[in-house]
């Protein structure tokens, strides 16, 4: 395969072939107000030390807040939390209005009913083209196998299920 001119829209379509989980990443701004954004660009980096990463568009209102935040929380959404994902994917309105949450590490918002939660100290922030790559050291985490994770693939929400070839007869 030779190099090609990259069409941004088509490139995003190609990336959508790779299913991802759906998260809402939260922190507090300098005034102590909660900030959150839906992100599917989340993955593990290291087990020792326990590091994860996610990325945020540099044009996002929250980018500078996350760049300077000492802590953040990654709420891995469960399959019934599409409304939570949609709320934090939007712009403008008070995303936390009438939204139940509790303060986690550093006061970062933690949502009830998530499939997993990673509470992090910011390890480093790197330039990643039009995004910031935020690496966090996991200070605490929880998870449950009783809640299926929400998945995003091919431009829409999905649910991960066991492949039929692995089903027990």
Short mmCIF file of C-alpha atoms in Angstrom, two decimals:
data_model
loop_
_atom_site.label_atom_id
_atom_site.label_comp_id
_atom_site.label_asym_id
_atom_site.label_seq_id
_atom_site.Cartn_x
_atom_site.Cartn_y
_atom_site.Cartn_z
CA UNK A 1 0.00 0.00 0.00
CA UNK A 2 1.43 3.39 -0.95
CA UNK A 3 0.95 6.65 0.89
CA UNK A 4 -2.28 8.44 0.14
CA UNK A 5 -3.84 11.82 0.69
CA UNK A 6 -5.84 11.57 3.90
CA UNK A 7 -9.43 12.75 3.70
CA UNK A 8 -10.41 13.58 7.33
CA UNK A 9 -14.04 12.45 6.98
CA UNK A 10 -13.10 9.14 5.34
CA UNK A 11 -10.30 8.63 7.88
CA UNK A 12 -12.85 8.94 10.72
CA UNK A 13 -15.09 6.40 8.95
CA UNK A 14 -12.17 3.97 8.79
CA UNK A 15 -11.45 4.52 12.49
CA UNK A 16 -15.10 3.80 13.30
CA UNK A 17 -14.50 0.19 12.23
CA UNK A 18 -12.61 -0.25 15.51
CA UNK A 19 -15.16 -0.65 18.33
CA UNK A 20 -14.43 1.30 21.50
CA UNK A 21 -15.91 1.64 24.93
CA UNK A 22 -17.66 4.87 25.88
CA UNK A 23 -16.50 6.96 28.82
CA UNK A 24 -17.33 10.23 30.49
CA UNK A 25 -14.13 11.82 31.79
CA UNK A 26 -14.59 14.33 34.61
CA UNK A 27 -12.59 16.83 36.61
CA UNK A 28 -13.05 20.16 38.39
CA UNK A 29 -12.14 23.53 36.91
CA UNK A 30 -10.07 26.14 38.78
CA UNK A 31 -13.24 27.44 40.48
CA UNK A 32 -14.18 23.93 41.67
CA UNK A 33 -17.00 23.51 39.14
CA UNK A 34 -17.48 20.02 37.64
CA UNK A 35 -16.44 19.50 34.03
CA UNK A 36 -17.10 16.40 31.93
CA UNK A 37 -16.77 15.15 28.38
CA UNK A 38 -17.73 11.96 26.54
CA UNK A 39 -14.64 10.21 25.18
CA UNK A 40 -14.11 6.94 23.35
CA UNK A 41 -10.35 7.46 23.01
CA UNK A 42 -9.47 5.59 26.21
CA UNK A 43 -7.04 2.72 26.75
CA UNK A 44 -4.49 1.20 29.08
CA UNK A 45 -0.81 2.15 28.89
CA UNK A 46 0.92 0.28 31.72
CA UNK A 47 0.17 -2.06 34.61
CA UNK A 48 3.28 -1.13 36.63
CA UNK A 49 2.75 1.69 37.30
CA UNK A 50 -0.98 1.58 36.49
CA UNK A 51 -1.38 4.13 33.68
CA UNK A 52 -4.25 4.89 31.31
CA UNK A 53 -4.68 7.47 28.57
CA UNK A 54 -7.43 9.31 26.77
CA UNK A 55 -7.47 12.23 24.37
CA UNK A 56 -9.44 15.45 24.04
CA UNK A 57 -9.79 17.75 21.03
CA UNK A 58 -7.70 20.89 21.55
CA UNK A 59 -10.66 22.99 20.33
CA UNK A 60 -12.92 21.66 23.11
CA UNK A 61 -13.89 24.10 25.86
CA UNK A 62 -12.61 21.58 28.42
CA UNK A 63 -9.20 20.90 26.79
CA UNK A 64 -7.27 23.52 28.75
CA UNK A 65 -9.05 22.54 31.97
CA UNK A 66 -8.02 18.90 31.56
CA UNK A 67 -4.49 19.93 30.53
CA UNK A 68 -3.96 21.66 33.87
CA UNK A 69 -6.07 19.37 36.10
CA UNK A 70 -4.28 17.48 38.86
CA UNK A 71 -6.91 14.71 38.89
CA UNK A 72 -9.55 13.22 36.63
CA UNK A 73 -11.99 10.31 36.69
CA UNK A 74 -12.82 7.99 33.81
CA UNK A 75 -16.40 6.70 34.13
CA UNK A 76 -16.74 3.67 31.80
CA UNK A 77 -20.41 3.70 30.84
CA UNK A 78 -22.73 0.71 31.08
CA UNK A 79 -24.97 -0.29 28.17
CA UNK A 80 -28.00 1.52 29.64
CA UNK A 81 -26.20 4.87 29.99
CA UNK A 82 -26.62 6.23 26.45
CA UNK A 83 -28.41 9.36 27.79
CA UNK A 84 -25.38 10.09 30.00
CA UNK A 85 -23.06 9.71 27.01
CA UNK A 86 -25.21 11.99 24.86
CA UNK A 87 -25.47 14.65 27.57
CA UNK A 88 -21.70 14.91 27.95
CA UNK A 89 -21.08 14.79 24.20
CA UNK A 90 -23.06 18.01 23.80
CA UNK A 91 -21.97 21.60 24.25
CA UNK A 92 -23.20 24.57 26.18
CA UNK A 93 -25.78 23.51 28.72
CA UNK A 94 -24.99 22.71 32.34
CA UNK A 95 -24.21 19.03 31.86
CA UNK A 96 -24.34 18.33 35.60
CA UNK A 97 -27.77 19.91 36.22
CA UNK A 98 -30.05 17.32 37.89
CA UNK A 99 -27.36 14.68 37.36
CA UNK A 100 -26.54 12.46 40.35
CA UNK A 101 -22.83 12.15 41.12
CA UNK A 102 -20.49 11.92 44.06
CA UNK A 103 -17.03 13.45 44.49
CA UNK A 104 -14.14 11.06 43.95
CA UNK A 105 -10.39 11.60 44.09
CA UNK A 106 -9.65 15.33 43.96
CA UNK A 107 -13.41 15.99 43.97
CA UNK A 108 -13.82 14.65 40.43
CA UNK A 109 -17.40 13.62 39.63
CA UNK A 110 -18.15 9.90 39.79
CA UNK A 111 -21.43 8.61 38.36
CA UNK A 112 -23.52 5.77 39.83
CA UNK A 113 -24.08 2.59 37.86
CA UNK A 114 -21.00 2.71 35.64
CA UNK A 115 -19.38 -0.51 34.39
CA UNK A 116 -15.97 0.63 35.64
CA UNK A 117 -14.35 3.67 37.20
CA UNK A 118 -10.72 4.83 37.14
CA UNK A 119 -9.72 7.68 39.47
CA UNK A 120 -6.44 9.20 38.33
CA UNK A 121 -3.70 11.67 39.08
CA UNK A 122 -2.53 13.38 35.91
CA UNK A 123 0.81 11.78 34.97
CA UNK A 124 1.53 13.86 31.86
CA UNK A 125 -0.15 15.59 28.93
CA UNK A 126 1.27 15.26 25.42
CA UNK A 127 0.65 17.01 22.13
CA UNK A 128 -1.14 14.69 19.72
CA UNK A 129 -1.82 16.72 16.58
CA UNK A 130 -5.27 18.26 16.97
CA UNK A 131 -5.75 16.49 20.34
CA UNK A 132 -4.16 16.46 23.78
CA UNK A 133 -3.17 13.01 25.02
CA UNK A 134 -3.82 12.86 28.76
CA UNK A 135 -2.02 10.11 30.69
CA UNK A 136 -3.19 9.33 34.20
CA UNK A 137 -1.82 7.22 37.01
CA UNK A 138 -4.67 5.16 38.43
CA UNK A 139 -4.99 5.76 42.17
CA UNK A 140 -8.22 3.78 42.60
CA UNK A 141 -10.57 1.76 40.42
CA UNK A 142 -13.76 -0.28 40.62
CA UNK A 143 -15.60 -2.46 38.15
CA UNK A 144 -18.46 -4.90 37.93
CA UNK A 145 -19.04 -7.81 35.57
CA UNK A 146 -22.78 -7.46 36.20
CA UNK A 147 -23.02 -4.36 33.99
CA UNK A 148 -22.25 -4.72 30.29
CA UNK A 149 -20.15 -1.86 28.90
CA UNK A 150 -21.53 0.55 26.33
CA UNK A 151 -19.73 0.23 22.97
CA UNK A 152 -19.43 2.61 20.02
CA UNK A 153 -18.75 1.24 16.53
CA UNK A 154 -19.47 2.30 12.96
CA UNK A 155 -20.95 5.58 14.15
CA UNK A 156 -23.50 4.21 16.62
CA UNK A 157 -23.91 2.69 20.05
CA UNK A 158 -23.67 -1.08 20.41
CA UNK A 159 -23.46 -3.77 23.06
CA UNK A 160 -20.64 -6.27 23.32
CA UNK A 161 -21.85 -9.88 23.36
CA UNK A 162 -20.13 -13.24 23.30
CA UNK A 163 -19.28 -14.33 19.77
CA UNK A 164 -21.62 -17.15 18.59
CA UNK A 165 -18.60 -19.38 17.88
CA UNK A 166 -17.82 -19.30 21.60
CA UNK A 167 -21.36 -19.96 22.80
CA UNK A 168 -21.74 -23.10 24.88
CA UNK A 169 -24.04 -25.62 23.22
#
